[in-house]
Short mmCIF file of C-alpha atoms in Angstrom, two decimals:
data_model
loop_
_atom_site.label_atom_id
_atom_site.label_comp_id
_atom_site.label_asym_id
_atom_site.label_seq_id
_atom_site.Cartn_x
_atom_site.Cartn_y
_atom_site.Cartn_z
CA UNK A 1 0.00 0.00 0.00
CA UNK A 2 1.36 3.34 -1.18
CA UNK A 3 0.78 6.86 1.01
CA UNK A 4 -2.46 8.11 -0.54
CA UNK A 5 -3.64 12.13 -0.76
CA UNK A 6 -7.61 12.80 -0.93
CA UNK A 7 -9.03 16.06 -1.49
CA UNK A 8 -12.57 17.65 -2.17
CA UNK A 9 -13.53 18.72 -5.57
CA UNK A 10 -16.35 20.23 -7.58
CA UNK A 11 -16.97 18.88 -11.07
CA UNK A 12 -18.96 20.60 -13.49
CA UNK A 13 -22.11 19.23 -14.87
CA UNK A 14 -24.71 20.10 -17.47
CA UNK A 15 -26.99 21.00 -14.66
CA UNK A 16 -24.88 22.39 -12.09
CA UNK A 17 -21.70 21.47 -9.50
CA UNK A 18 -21.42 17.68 -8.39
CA UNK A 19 -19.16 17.73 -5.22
CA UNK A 20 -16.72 14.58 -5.01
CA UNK A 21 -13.96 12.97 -3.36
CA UNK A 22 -10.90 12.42 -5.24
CA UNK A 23 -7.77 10.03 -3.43
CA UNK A 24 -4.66 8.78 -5.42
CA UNK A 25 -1.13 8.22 -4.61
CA UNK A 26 0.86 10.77 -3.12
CA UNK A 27 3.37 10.59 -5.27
CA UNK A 28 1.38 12.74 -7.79
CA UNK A 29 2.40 10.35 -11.21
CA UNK A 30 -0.86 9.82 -13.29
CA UNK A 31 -2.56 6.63 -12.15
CA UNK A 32 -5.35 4.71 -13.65
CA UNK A 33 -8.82 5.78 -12.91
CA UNK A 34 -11.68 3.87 -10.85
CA UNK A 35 -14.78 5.91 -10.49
CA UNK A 36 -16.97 4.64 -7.42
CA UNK A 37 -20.36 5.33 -7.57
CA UNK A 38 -21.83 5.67 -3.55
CA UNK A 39 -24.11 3.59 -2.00
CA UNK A 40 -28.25 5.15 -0.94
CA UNK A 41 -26.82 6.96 2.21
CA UNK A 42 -24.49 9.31 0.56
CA UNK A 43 -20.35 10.15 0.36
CA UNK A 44 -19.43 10.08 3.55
CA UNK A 45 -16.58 8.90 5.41
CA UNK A 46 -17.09 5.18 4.74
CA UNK A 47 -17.01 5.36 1.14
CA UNK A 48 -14.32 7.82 1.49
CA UNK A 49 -11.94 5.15 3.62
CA UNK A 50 -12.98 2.96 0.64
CA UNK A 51 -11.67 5.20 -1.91
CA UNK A 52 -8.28 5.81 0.59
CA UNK A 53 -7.77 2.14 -0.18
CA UNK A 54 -8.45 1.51 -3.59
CA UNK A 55 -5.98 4.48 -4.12
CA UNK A 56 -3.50 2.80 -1.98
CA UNK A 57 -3.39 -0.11 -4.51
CA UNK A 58 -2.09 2.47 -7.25
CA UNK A 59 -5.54 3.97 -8.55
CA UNK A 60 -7.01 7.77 -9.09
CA UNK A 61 -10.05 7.36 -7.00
CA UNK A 62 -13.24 9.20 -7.97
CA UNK A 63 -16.55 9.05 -5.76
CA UNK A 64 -18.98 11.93 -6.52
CA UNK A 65 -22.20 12.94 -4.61
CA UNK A 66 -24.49 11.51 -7.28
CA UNK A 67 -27.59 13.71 -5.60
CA UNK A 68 -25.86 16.92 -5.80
CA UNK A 69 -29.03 18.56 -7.03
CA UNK A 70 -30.58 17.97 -3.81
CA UNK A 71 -27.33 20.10 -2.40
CA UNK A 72 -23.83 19.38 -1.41
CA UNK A 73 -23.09 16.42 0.84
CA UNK A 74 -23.61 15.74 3.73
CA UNK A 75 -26.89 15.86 2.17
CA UNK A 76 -28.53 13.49 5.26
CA UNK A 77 -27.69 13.81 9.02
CA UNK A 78 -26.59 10.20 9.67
CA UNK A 79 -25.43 8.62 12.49
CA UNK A 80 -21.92 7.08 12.84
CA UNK A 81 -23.54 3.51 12.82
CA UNK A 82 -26.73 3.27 11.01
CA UNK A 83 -28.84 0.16 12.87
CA UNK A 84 -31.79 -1.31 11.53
CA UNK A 85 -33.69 1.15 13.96
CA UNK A 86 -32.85 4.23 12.66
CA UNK A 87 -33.00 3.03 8.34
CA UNK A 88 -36.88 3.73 8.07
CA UNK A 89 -36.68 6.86 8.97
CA UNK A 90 -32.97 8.10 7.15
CA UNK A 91 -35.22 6.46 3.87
CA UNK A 92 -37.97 8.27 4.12
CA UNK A 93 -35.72 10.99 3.44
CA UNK A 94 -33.21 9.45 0.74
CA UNK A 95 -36.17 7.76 -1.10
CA UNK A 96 -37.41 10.96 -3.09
CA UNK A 97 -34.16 11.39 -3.92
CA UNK A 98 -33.33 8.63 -5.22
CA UNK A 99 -35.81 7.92 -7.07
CA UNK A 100 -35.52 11.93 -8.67
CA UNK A 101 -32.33 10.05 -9.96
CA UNK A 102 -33.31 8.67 -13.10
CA UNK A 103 -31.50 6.65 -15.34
CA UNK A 104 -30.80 9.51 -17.89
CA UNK A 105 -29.59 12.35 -15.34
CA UNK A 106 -27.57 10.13 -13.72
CA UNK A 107 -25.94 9.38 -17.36
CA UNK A 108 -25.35 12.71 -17.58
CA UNK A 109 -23.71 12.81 -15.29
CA UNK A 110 -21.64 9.97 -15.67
CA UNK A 111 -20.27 11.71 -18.92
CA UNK A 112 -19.04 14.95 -16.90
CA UNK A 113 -17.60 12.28 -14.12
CA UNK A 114 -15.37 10.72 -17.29
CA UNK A 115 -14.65 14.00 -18.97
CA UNK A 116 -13.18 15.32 -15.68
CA UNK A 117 -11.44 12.44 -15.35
CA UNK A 118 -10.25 12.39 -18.37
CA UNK A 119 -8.53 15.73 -17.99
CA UNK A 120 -7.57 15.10 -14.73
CA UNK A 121 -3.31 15.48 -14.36
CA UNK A 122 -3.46 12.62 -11.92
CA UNK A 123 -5.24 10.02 -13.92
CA UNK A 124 -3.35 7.65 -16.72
CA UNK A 125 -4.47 7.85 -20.48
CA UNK A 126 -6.52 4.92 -21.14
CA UNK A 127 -10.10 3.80 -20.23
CA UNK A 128 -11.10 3.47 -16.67
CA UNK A 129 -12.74 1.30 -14.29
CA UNK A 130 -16.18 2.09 -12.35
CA UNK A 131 -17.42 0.20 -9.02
CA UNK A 132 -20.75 0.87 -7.53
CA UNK A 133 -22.62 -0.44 -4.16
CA UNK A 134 -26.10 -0.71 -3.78
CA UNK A 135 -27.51 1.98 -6.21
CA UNK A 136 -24.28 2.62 -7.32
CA UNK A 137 -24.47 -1.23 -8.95
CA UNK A 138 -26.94 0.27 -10.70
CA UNK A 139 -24.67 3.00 -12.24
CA UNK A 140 -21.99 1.25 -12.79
CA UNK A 141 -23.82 -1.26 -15.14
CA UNK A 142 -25.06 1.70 -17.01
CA UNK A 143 -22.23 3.71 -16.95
CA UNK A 144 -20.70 0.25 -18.53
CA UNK A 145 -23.18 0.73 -21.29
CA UNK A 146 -23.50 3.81 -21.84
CA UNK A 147 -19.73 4.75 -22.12
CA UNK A 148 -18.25 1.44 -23.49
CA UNK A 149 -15.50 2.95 -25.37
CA UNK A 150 -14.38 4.64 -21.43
CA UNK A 151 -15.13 1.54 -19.77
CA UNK A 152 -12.98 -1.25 -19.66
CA UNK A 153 -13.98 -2.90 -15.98
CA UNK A 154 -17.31 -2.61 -14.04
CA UNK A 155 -18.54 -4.29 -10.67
CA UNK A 156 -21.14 -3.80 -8.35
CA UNK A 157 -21.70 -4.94 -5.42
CA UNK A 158 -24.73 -6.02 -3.12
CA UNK A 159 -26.67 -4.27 -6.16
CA UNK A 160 -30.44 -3.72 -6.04
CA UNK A 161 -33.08 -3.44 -9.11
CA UNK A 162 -30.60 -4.80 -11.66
CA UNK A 163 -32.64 -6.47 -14.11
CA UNK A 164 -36.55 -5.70 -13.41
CA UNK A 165 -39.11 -5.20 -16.21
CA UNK A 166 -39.10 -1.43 -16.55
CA UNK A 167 -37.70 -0.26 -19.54
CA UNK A 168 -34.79 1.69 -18.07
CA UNK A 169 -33.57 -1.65 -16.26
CA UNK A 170 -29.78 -1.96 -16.47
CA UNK A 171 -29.87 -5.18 -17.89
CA UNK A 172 -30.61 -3.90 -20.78
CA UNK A 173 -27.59 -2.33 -22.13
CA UNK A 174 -25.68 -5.19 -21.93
CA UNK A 175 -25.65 -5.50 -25.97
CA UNK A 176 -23.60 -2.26 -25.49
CA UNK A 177 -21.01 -3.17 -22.69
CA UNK A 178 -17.05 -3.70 -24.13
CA UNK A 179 -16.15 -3.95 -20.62
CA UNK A 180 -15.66 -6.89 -18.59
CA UNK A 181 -18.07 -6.86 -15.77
CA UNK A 182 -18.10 -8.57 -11.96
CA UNK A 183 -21.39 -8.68 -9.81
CA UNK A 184 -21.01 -9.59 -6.07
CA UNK A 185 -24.94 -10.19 -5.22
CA UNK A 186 -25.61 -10.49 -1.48
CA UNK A 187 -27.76 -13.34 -0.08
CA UNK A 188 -31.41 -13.66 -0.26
CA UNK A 189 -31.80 -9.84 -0.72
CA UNK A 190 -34.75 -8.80 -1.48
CA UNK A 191 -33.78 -5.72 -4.10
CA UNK A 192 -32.62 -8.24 -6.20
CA UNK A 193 -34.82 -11.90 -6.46
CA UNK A 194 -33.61 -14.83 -7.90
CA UNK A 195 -36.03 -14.35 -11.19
CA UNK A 196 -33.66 -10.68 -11.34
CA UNK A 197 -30.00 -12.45 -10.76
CA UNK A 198 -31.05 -15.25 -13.34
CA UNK A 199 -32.23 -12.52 -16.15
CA UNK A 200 -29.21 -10.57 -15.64
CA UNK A 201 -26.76 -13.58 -15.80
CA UNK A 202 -29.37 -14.32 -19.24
CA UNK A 203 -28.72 -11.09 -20.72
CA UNK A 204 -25.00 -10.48 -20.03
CA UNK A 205 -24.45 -13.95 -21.12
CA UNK A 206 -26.42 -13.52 -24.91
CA UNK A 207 -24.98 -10.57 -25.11
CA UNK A 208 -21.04 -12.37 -25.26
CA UNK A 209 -19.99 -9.88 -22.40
CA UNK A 210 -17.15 -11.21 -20.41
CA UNK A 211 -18.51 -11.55 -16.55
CA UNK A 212 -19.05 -12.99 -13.49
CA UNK A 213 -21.99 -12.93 -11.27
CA UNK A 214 -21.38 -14.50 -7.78
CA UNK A 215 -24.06 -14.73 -4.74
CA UNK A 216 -21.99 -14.17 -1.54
CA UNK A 217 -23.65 -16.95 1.22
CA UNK A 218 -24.96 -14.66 4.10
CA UNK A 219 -24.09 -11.74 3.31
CA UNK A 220 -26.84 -9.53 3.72
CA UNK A 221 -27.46 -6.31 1.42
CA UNK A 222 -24.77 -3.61 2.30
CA UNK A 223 -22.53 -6.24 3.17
CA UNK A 224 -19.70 -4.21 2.40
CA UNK A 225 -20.38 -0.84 4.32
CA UNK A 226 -18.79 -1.26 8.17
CA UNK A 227 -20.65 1.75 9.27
CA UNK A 228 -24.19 -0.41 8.92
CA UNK A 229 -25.59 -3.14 10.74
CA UNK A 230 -25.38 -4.71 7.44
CA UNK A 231 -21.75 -4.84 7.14
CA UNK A 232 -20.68 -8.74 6.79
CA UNK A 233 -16.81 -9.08 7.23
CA UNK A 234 -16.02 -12.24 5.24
CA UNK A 235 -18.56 -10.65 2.56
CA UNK A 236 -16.40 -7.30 2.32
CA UNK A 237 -13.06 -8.97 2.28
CA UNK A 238 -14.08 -11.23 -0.53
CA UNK A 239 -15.09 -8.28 -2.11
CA UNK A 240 -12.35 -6.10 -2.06
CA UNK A 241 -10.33 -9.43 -3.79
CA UNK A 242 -12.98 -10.23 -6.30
CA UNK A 243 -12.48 -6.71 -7.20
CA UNK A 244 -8.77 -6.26 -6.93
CA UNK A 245 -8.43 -9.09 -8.96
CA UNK A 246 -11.16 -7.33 -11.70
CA UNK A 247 -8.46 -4.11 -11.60
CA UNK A 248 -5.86 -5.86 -12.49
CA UNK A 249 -6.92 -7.86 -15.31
CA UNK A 250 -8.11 -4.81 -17.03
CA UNK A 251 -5.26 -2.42 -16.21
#
């Protein structure tokens, strides 16, 4: 592990600022890029620890507030550990805005998250990676899609919604994906049924993309986040392998 340096930043977008955290190595020579999309509760120090250590394996880390519309994050007041007690109420906040995030803003997006990236001194010429945790699954598929000549590696993890029957389900652009993709689906979670991890395995599968699609055995949805109730150790660290391993195959 290499000393890492993180730092705020503002990236523009068509419809305003998207405030981000940005870690790479200290050593300031261009690195590869990984952009991490952020789980339903929001950058925060969890997911910026996770970007600290992706970073430390030689990476330009990118994790933007995806609801920046909504305002700069913070955007929710959430405790240090989120129990099961205290999730119905945070949701009944962050549900609105999630769901204000649809498909095509947050594609949008995603282009002004690879320009800057692009023409970012400390990231490598090349295509980049993108990894993505609950909703952020979500986004990386379609960012996957979307961008497949930026894209060369995609994962998601403990992923919700990934292959449902409404016409902007991510499953969908799989015809479009260059990249080589990894899925880490957590057990028996109810965002994502069997009939959904079965129809995305289908379509990634017809559509000759190079993947993997694993179920992790109890590990419960947000199995990777160790500020949650959620958080399943042996889930996390096989995780941070499976991906690892995705990073460097593709870079």
């Amino acid at each position: 592990m290499t000393a890492v340096q993180g730092t705020a930043v503002d990236i523009p977008t068509e419809d305003g600022t998207a405030d981000a955290y940005l870690a790479h190595p200290a050593d300031g020579a261009a690195r590869p890029a990984v952009l991490l999309y952020m789980d339903a509760f929001g950058l925060r120090p969890r997911l910026r620890s996770m970007a600290d250590r992706l970073a430390g394996e030689g990476y330009t880390v990118l994790v933007p507030n995806v609801f920046y519309r909504h305002g700069r994050a913070p955007l929710f007041e959430l405790p240090e550990f989120i129990d099961p007690g205290a999730r119905p109420e945070i949701f009944e906040r962050i549900m609105p805005v999630m769901q204000a995030l649809t498909a095509e803003l947050a594609m949008r997006d995603a282009g002004a998250y690879l320009r800057w990236l692009a023409e970012s001194p400390a990231v490598a010429d090349g295509p980049v990676a993108v990894t993505g945790y609950c909703m952020g699954a979500r986004l990386s598929l379609l960012t996957a899609g979307t961008y497949p000549e930026r894209v060369a590696a995609a994962a998601g993890f403990h992923g919700g919604r990934l292959a449902t029957d409404t016409p902007d389900s991510p499953h969908l652009v799989a015809g479009k994906v260059t990249a080589e993709l990894y899925f880490g689906h957590a057990d028996q979670d109810p965002s994502l049924p069997r009939e959904q991890i079965e129809r995305l395995e289908e379509a990634l599968t017809a559509a000759g993309v190079r993947h993997r699609c694993e179920v992790y055995p109890g590990a419960p949805h947000g199995f990777t986040q160790a500020d949650t109730a959620s958080y399943h150790k042996e889930g996390d660290e096989r995780h941070w392998s499976a991906l690892l391993d995705l990073l460097k195959r593709t870079f």
